[in-house]
Amino acid sequence: MSLEVNKAFAAVLTAGIAFMVAGLVGETVVHPHRLDKPAITIEGVGQQAAAPADSAPALEPVEPLLAAASADTGKQVAGRLCASCHSFEQGGANKVGPNLYGVLGNHHAHLDNFNYSPAMKALSDKPWDYAALNEFLAGPARAIKGTRMAFAGIRDVKQRADVIAYLRSLDANPKPLP
């Protein structure tokens, strides 16, 4: 019985060695010639590939949706997507990200007790208005190059409007709608 097991292992080992040797012989015998340009060109493909990678589609504005946006839905979305890194209570502690109470209308890097990225600190004189929040929530890394925020963003403009409506409600004097 043990001889049968040995024969099986020997067969697998011999096959592996045979394939390895065949591969080595094939690589030394055959030298493929790489073409300088493709042999077949497809019209239109080259023009699309030449387009710059930064030409992202235009971001849909959120301002028209804010009047109908739901702060309650935004609270749920923010609780699901943002609460693991941010707190929302007035005077709440910072987590991995800063507390977001009163962020709308306030300037970038608005908390003195949080260590913002240099990219965010560079924008400390710029306010968080509706358009800036929309752009940042759509894709933080695209909106502010060099941000430490590792979040892909919210694709749906309606969800972004709801989150912005929620952030607007986190203020003693909410900013007027545009």
PDB file of C-alpha atoms in Angstrom:
ATOM      1  CA  MET A   1       0.000   0.000   0.000  1.00  0.00           C
ATOM      2  CA  SER A   2       2.802   2.453   0.849  1.00  0.00           C
ATOM      3  CA  LEU A   3       4.443   1.752  -2.504  1.00  0.00           C
ATOM      4  CA  GLU A   4       1.312   3.004  -4.281  1.00  0.00           C
ATOM      5  CA  VAL A   5       1.480   6.302  -2.397  1.00  0.00           C
ATOM      6  CA  ASN A   6       5.169   6.635  -3.225  1.00  0.00           C
ATOM      7  CA  LYS A   7       4.421   5.963  -6.899  1.00  0.00           C
ATOM      8  CA  ALA A   8       1.751   8.709  -6.900  1.00  0.00           C
ATOM      9  CA  PHE A   9       4.116  11.259  -5.310  1.00  0.00           C
ATOM     10  CA  ALA A  10       6.878  10.250  -7.731  1.00  0.00           C
ATOM     11  CA  ALA A  11       4.518  10.703 -10.697  1.00  0.00           C
ATOM     12  CA  VAL A  12       3.519  14.206  -9.559  1.00  0.00           C
ATOM     13  CA  LEU A  13       7.146  15.145  -8.855  1.00  0.00           C
ATOM     14  CA  THR A  14       8.324  13.793 -12.218  1.00  0.00           C
ATOM     15  CA  ALA A  15       5.560  15.663 -14.070  1.00  0.00           C
ATOM     16  CA  GLY A  16       6.453  18.911 -12.282  1.00  0.00           C
ATOM     17  CA  ILE A  17      10.139  18.542 -13.125  1.00  0.00           C
ATOM     18  CA  ALA A  18       9.302  17.692 -16.739  1.00  0.00           C
ATOM     19  CA  PHE A  19       7.118  20.830 -17.102  1.00  0.00           C
ATOM     20  CA  MET A  20       9.794  23.001 -15.478  1.00  0.00           C
ATOM     21  CA  VAL A  21      12.515  21.679 -17.810  1.00  0.00           C
ATOM     22  CA  ALA A  22      10.227  22.131 -20.827  1.00  0.00           C
ATOM     23  CA  GLY A  23       9.602  25.727 -19.791  1.00  0.00           C
ATOM     24  CA  LEU A  24      13.312  26.464 -19.408  1.00  0.00           C
ATOM     25  CA  VAL A  25      14.124  24.892 -22.786  1.00  0.00           C
ATOM     26  CA  GLY A  26      11.266  26.845 -24.405  1.00  0.00           C
ATOM     27  CA  GLU A  27      12.520  30.166 -23.025  1.00  0.00           C
ATOM     28  CA  THR A  28      16.066  29.567 -24.303  1.00  0.00           C
ATOM     29  CA  VAL A  29      14.993  28.350 -27.765  1.00  0.00           C
ATOM     30  CA  VAL A  30      12.217  30.841 -28.535  1.00  0.00           C
ATOM     31  CA  HIS A  31      12.969  34.576 -28.477  1.00  0.00           C
ATOM     32  CA  PRO A  32       9.776  36.547 -29.233  1.00  0.00           C
ATOM     33  CA  HIS A  33      10.160  39.868 -31.042  1.00  0.00           C
ATOM     34  CA  ARG A  34       8.168  42.689 -29.416  1.00  0.00           C
ATOM     35  CA  LEU A  35       6.598  45.104 -31.894  1.00  0.00           C
ATOM     36  CA  ASP A  36       7.312  48.823 -31.638  1.00  0.00           C
ATOM     37  CA  LYS A  37       3.682  49.683 -32.370  1.00  0.00           C
ATOM     38  CA  PRO A  38       0.516  47.561 -32.436  1.00  0.00           C
ATOM     39  CA  ALA A  39      -0.002  45.519 -35.599  1.00  0.00           C
ATOM     40  CA  ILE A  40      -3.716  46.344 -35.627  1.00  0.00           C
ATOM     41  CA  THR A  41      -5.110  49.769 -34.767  1.00  0.00           C
ATOM     42  CA  ILE A  42      -8.735  50.363 -33.932  1.00  0.00           C
ATOM     43  CA  GLU A  43     -10.101  53.773 -34.843  1.00  0.00           C
ATOM     44  CA  GLY A  44     -11.121  55.920 -31.893  1.00  0.00           C
ATOM     45  CA  VAL A  45      -9.279  53.903 -29.269  1.00  0.00           C
ATOM     46  CA  GLY A  46      -6.055  55.889 -29.515  1.00  0.00           C
ATOM     47  CA  GLN A  47      -7.856  59.216 -29.110  1.00  0.00           C
ATOM     48  CA  GLN A  48      -9.614  58.096 -25.934  1.00  0.00           C
ATOM     49  CA  ALA A  49      -6.419  56.728 -24.435  1.00  0.00           C
ATOM     50  CA  ALA A  50      -4.679  60.040 -25.140  1.00  0.00           C
ATOM     51  CA  ALA A  51      -7.254  61.976 -23.106  1.00  0.00           C
ATOM     52  CA  PRO A  52      -5.893  63.184 -19.770  1.00  0.00           C
ATOM     53  CA  ALA A  53      -6.774  61.039 -16.771  1.00  0.00           C
ATOM     54  CA  ASP A  54      -7.796  64.107 -14.757  1.00  0.00           C
ATOM     55  CA  SER A  55     -10.700  64.889 -17.084  1.00  0.00           C
ATOM     56  CA  ALA A  56     -13.306  63.545 -14.691  1.00  0.00           C
ATOM     57  CA  PRO A  57     -16.953  64.098 -15.540  1.00  0.00           C
ATOM     58  CA  ALA A  58     -18.389  67.348 -14.288  1.00  0.00           C
ATOM     59  CA  LEU A  59     -19.774  67.113 -10.781  1.00  0.00           C
ATOM     60  CA  GLU A  60     -23.524  67.533 -10.582  1.00  0.00           C
ATOM     61  CA  PRO A  61     -24.375  70.584  -8.443  1.00  0.00           C
ATOM     62  CA  VAL A  62     -26.076  69.868  -5.147  1.00  0.00           C
ATOM     63  CA  GLU A  63     -27.643  73.292  -4.572  1.00  0.00           C
ATOM     64  CA  PRO A  64     -30.911  72.583  -6.476  1.00  0.00           C
ATOM     65  CA  LEU A  65     -31.481  69.452  -4.382  1.00  0.00           C
ATOM     66  CA  LEU A  66     -30.904  71.030  -0.968  1.00  0.00           C
ATOM     67  CA  ALA A  67     -34.435  72.425  -0.614  1.00  0.00           C
ATOM     68  CA  ALA A  68     -35.898  68.915  -0.833  1.00  0.00           C
ATOM     69  CA  ALA A  69     -33.026  67.176   0.996  1.00  0.00           C
ATOM     70  CA  SER A  70     -33.781  65.295   4.198  1.00  0.00           C
ATOM     71  CA  ALA A  71     -31.572  65.925   7.227  1.00  0.00           C
ATOM     72  CA  ASP A  72     -32.928  62.716   8.813  1.00  0.00           C
ATOM     73  CA  THR A  73     -31.859  60.645   5.811  1.00  0.00           C
ATOM     74  CA  GLY A  74     -28.535  62.487   5.845  1.00  0.00           C
ATOM     75  CA  LYS A  75     -28.109  61.582   9.516  1.00  0.00           C
ATOM     76  CA  GLN A  76     -28.623  57.904   8.651  1.00  0.00           C
ATOM     77  CA  VAL A  77     -26.170  58.059   5.733  1.00  0.00           C
ATOM     78  CA  ALA A  78     -23.606  59.945   7.817  1.00  0.00           C
ATOM     79  CA  GLY A  79     -24.074  57.453  10.642  1.00  0.00           C
ATOM     80  CA  ARG A  80     -23.390  54.592   8.263  1.00  0.00           C
ATOM     81  CA  LEU A  81     -20.517  56.138   6.279  1.00  0.00           C
ATOM     82  CA  CYS A  82     -18.925  58.786   8.492  1.00  0.00           C
ATOM     83  CA  ALA A  83     -19.549  57.990  12.172  1.00  0.00           C
ATOM     84  CA  SER A  84     -16.692  55.517  12.434  1.00  0.00           C
ATOM     85  CA  CYS A  85     -14.217  58.397  11.931  1.00  0.00           C
ATOM     86  CA  HIS A  86     -16.173  61.554  12.860  1.00  0.00           C
ATOM     87  CA  SER A  87     -18.354  62.733  15.740  1.00  0.00           C
ATOM     88  CA  PHE A  88     -21.256  65.120  15.252  1.00  0.00           C
ATOM     89  CA  GLU A  89     -22.136  66.393  18.754  1.00  0.00           C
ATOM     90  CA  GLN A  90     -21.444  69.962  19.827  1.00  0.00           C
ATOM     91  CA  GLY A  91     -18.174  69.872  21.743  1.00  0.00           C
ATOM     92  CA  GLY A  92     -17.755  66.182  20.885  1.00  0.00           C
ATOM     93  CA  ALA A  93     -14.337  64.588  20.846  1.00  0.00           C
ATOM     94  CA  ASN A  94     -12.345  64.155  17.671  1.00  0.00           C
ATOM     95  CA  LYS A  95     -11.904  60.632  16.397  1.00  0.00           C
ATOM     96  CA  VAL A  96      -9.721  59.621  13.455  1.00  0.00           C
ATOM     97  CA  GLY A  97     -11.338  62.602  11.743  1.00  0.00           C
ATOM     98  CA  PRO A  98     -12.416  65.920  13.277  1.00  0.00           C
ATOM     99  CA  ASN A  99     -15.745  66.644  14.940  1.00  0.00           C
ATOM    100  CA  LEU A 100     -18.107  67.930  12.237  1.00  0.00           C
ATOM    101  CA  TYR A 101     -20.452  70.032  14.365  1.00  0.00           C
ATOM    102  CA  GLY A 102     -20.720  73.476  12.784  1.00  0.00           C
ATOM    103  CA  VAL A 103     -18.530  72.621   9.798  1.00  0.00           C
ATOM    104  CA  LEU A 104     -20.816  74.205   7.159  1.00  0.00           C
ATOM    105  CA  GLY A 105     -19.833  77.842   6.750  1.00  0.00           C
ATOM    106  CA  ASN A 106     -16.738  77.351   8.878  1.00  0.00           C
ATOM    107  CA  HIS A 107     -13.275  77.380   7.326  1.00  0.00           C
ATOM    108  CA  HIS A 108     -11.284  74.321   6.290  1.00  0.00           C
ATOM    109  CA  ALA A 109      -9.183  72.945   9.170  1.00  0.00           C
ATOM    110  CA  HIS A 110     -11.616  74.645  11.545  1.00  0.00           C
ATOM    111  CA  LEU A 111     -10.583  72.885  14.775  1.00  0.00           C
ATOM    112  CA  ASP A 112      -7.416  73.898  16.575  1.00  0.00           C
ATOM    113  CA  ASN A 113      -7.231  70.603  18.484  1.00  0.00           C
ATOM    114  CA  PHE A 114      -7.040  68.350  15.415  1.00  0.00           C
ATOM    115  CA  ASN A 115      -3.952  67.479  13.356  1.00  0.00           C
ATOM    116  CA  TYR A 116      -5.070  68.187   9.778  1.00  0.00           C
ATOM    117  CA  SER A 117      -3.048  67.231   6.712  1.00  0.00           C
ATOM    118  CA  PRO A 118      -0.854  69.964   5.201  1.00  0.00           C
ATOM    119  CA  ALA A 119      -3.171  70.028   2.177  1.00  0.00           C
ATOM    120  CA  MET A 120      -6.173  70.788   4.404  1.00  0.00           C
ATOM    121  CA  LYS A 121      -4.232  73.359   6.457  1.00  0.00           C
ATOM    122  CA  ALA A 122      -3.290  75.138   3.227  1.00  0.00           C
ATOM    123  CA  LEU A 123      -7.002  75.776   2.628  1.00  0.00           C
ATOM    124  CA  SER A 124      -7.712  77.054   6.144  1.00  0.00           C
ATOM    125  CA  ASP A 125      -8.789  80.467   4.807  1.00  0.00           C
ATOM    126  CA  LYS A 126     -11.389  78.914   2.465  1.00  0.00           C
ATOM    127  CA  PRO A 127     -14.898  78.295   3.903  1.00  0.00           C
ATOM    128  CA  TRP A 128     -16.834  75.059   3.681  1.00  0.00           C
ATOM    129  CA  ASP A 129     -19.725  76.230   1.524  1.00  0.00           C
ATOM    130  CA  TYR A 130     -22.292  74.014  -0.180  1.00  0.00           C
ATOM    131  CA  ALA A 131     -20.260  73.587  -3.371  1.00  0.00           C
ATOM    132  CA  ALA A 132     -17.033  72.783  -1.489  1.00  0.00           C
ATOM    133  CA  LEU A 133     -18.773  70.175   0.666  1.00  0.00           C
ATOM    134  CA  ASN A 134     -20.411  68.650  -2.405  1.00  0.00           C
ATOM    135  CA  GLU A 135     -17.058  68.337  -4.172  1.00  0.00           C
ATOM    136  CA  PHE A 136     -15.321  66.955  -1.068  1.00  0.00           C
ATOM    137  CA  LEU A 137     -18.045  64.413  -0.287  1.00  0.00           C
ATOM    138  CA  ALA A 138     -18.019  63.221  -3.902  1.00  0.00           C
ATOM    139  CA  GLY A 139     -14.319  62.355  -3.684  1.00  0.00           C
ATOM    140  CA  PRO A 140     -12.076  63.730  -0.934  1.00  0.00           C
ATOM    141  CA  ALA A 141      -8.825  62.704  -2.650  1.00  0.00           C
ATOM    142  CA  ARG A 142      -9.901  64.384  -5.915  1.00  0.00           C
ATOM    143  CA  ALA A 143     -11.168  67.526  -4.188  1.00  0.00           C
ATOM    144  CA  ILE A 144      -8.112  68.102  -1.994  1.00  0.00           C
ATOM    145  CA  LYS A 145      -4.941  66.504  -3.288  1.00  0.00           C
ATOM    146  CA  GLY A 146      -2.930  65.220  -0.337  1.00  0.00           C
ATOM    147  CA  THR A 147      -5.766  64.847   2.150  1.00  0.00           C
ATOM    148  CA  ARG A 148      -5.373  62.099   4.727  1.00  0.00           C
ATOM    149  CA  MET A 149      -9.034  61.156   4.460  1.00  0.00           C
ATOM    150  CA  ALA A 150      -9.165  57.637   3.058  1.00  0.00           C
ATOM    151  CA  PHE A 151     -12.760  57.628   1.856  1.00  0.00           C
ATOM    152  CA  ALA A 152     -13.864  56.903  -1.691  1.00  0.00           C
ATOM    153  CA  GLY A 153     -16.718  59.387  -1.595  1.00  0.00           C
ATOM    154  CA  ILE A 154     -20.484  59.393  -2.070  1.00  0.00           C
ATOM    155  CA  ARG A 155     -21.437  58.914  -5.712  1.00  0.00           C
ATOM    156  CA  ASP A 156     -25.147  59.677  -5.449  1.00  0.00           C
ATOM    157  CA  VAL A 157     -25.787  63.432  -5.524  1.00  0.00           C
ATOM    158  CA  LYS A 158     -29.086  62.961  -3.626  1.00  0.00           C
ATOM    159  CA  GLN A 159     -27.251  61.257  -0.762  1.00  0.00           C
ATOM    160  CA  ARG A 160     -24.654  64.044  -0.758  1.00  0.00           C
ATOM    161  CA  ALA A 161     -27.478  66.606  -0.565  1.00  0.00           C
ATOM    162  CA  ASP A 162     -28.999  64.724   2.391  1.00  0.00           C
ATOM    163  CA  VAL A 163     -25.648  64.586   4.211  1.00  0.00           C
ATOM    164  CA  ILE A 164     -25.081  68.301   3.579  1.00  0.00           C
ATOM    165  CA  ALA A 165     -28.593  69.035   4.896  1.00  0.00           C
ATOM    166  CA  TYR A 166     -27.696  67.059   8.024  1.00  0.00           C
ATOM    167  CA  LEU A 167     -24.400  68.918   8.427  1.00  0.00           C
ATOM    168  CA  ARG A 168     -26.334  72.177   7.985  1.00  0.00           C
ATOM    169  CA  SER A 169     -28.605  71.180  10.875  1.00  0.00           C
ATOM    170  CA  LEU A 170     -25.556  70.740  13.148  1.00  0.00           C
ATOM    171  CA  ASP A 171     -25.339  74.417  13.982  1.00  0.00           C
ATOM    172  CA  ALA A 172     -27.048  76.754  16.420  1.00  0.00           C
ATOM    173  CA  ASN A 173     -27.592  79.167  13.492  1.00  0.00           C
ATOM    174  CA  PRO A 174     -27.906  77.092  10.299  1.00  0.00           C
ATOM    175  CA  LYS A 175     -26.642  78.774   7.146  1.00  0.00           C
ATOM    176  CA  PRO A 176     -29.318  79.880   4.662  1.00  0.00           C
ATOM    177  CA  LEU A 177     -29.930  77.649   1.676  1.00  0.00           C
ATOM    178  CA  PRO A 178     -28.545  78.911  -1.623  1.00  0.00           C
TER     179      PRO A 178
END
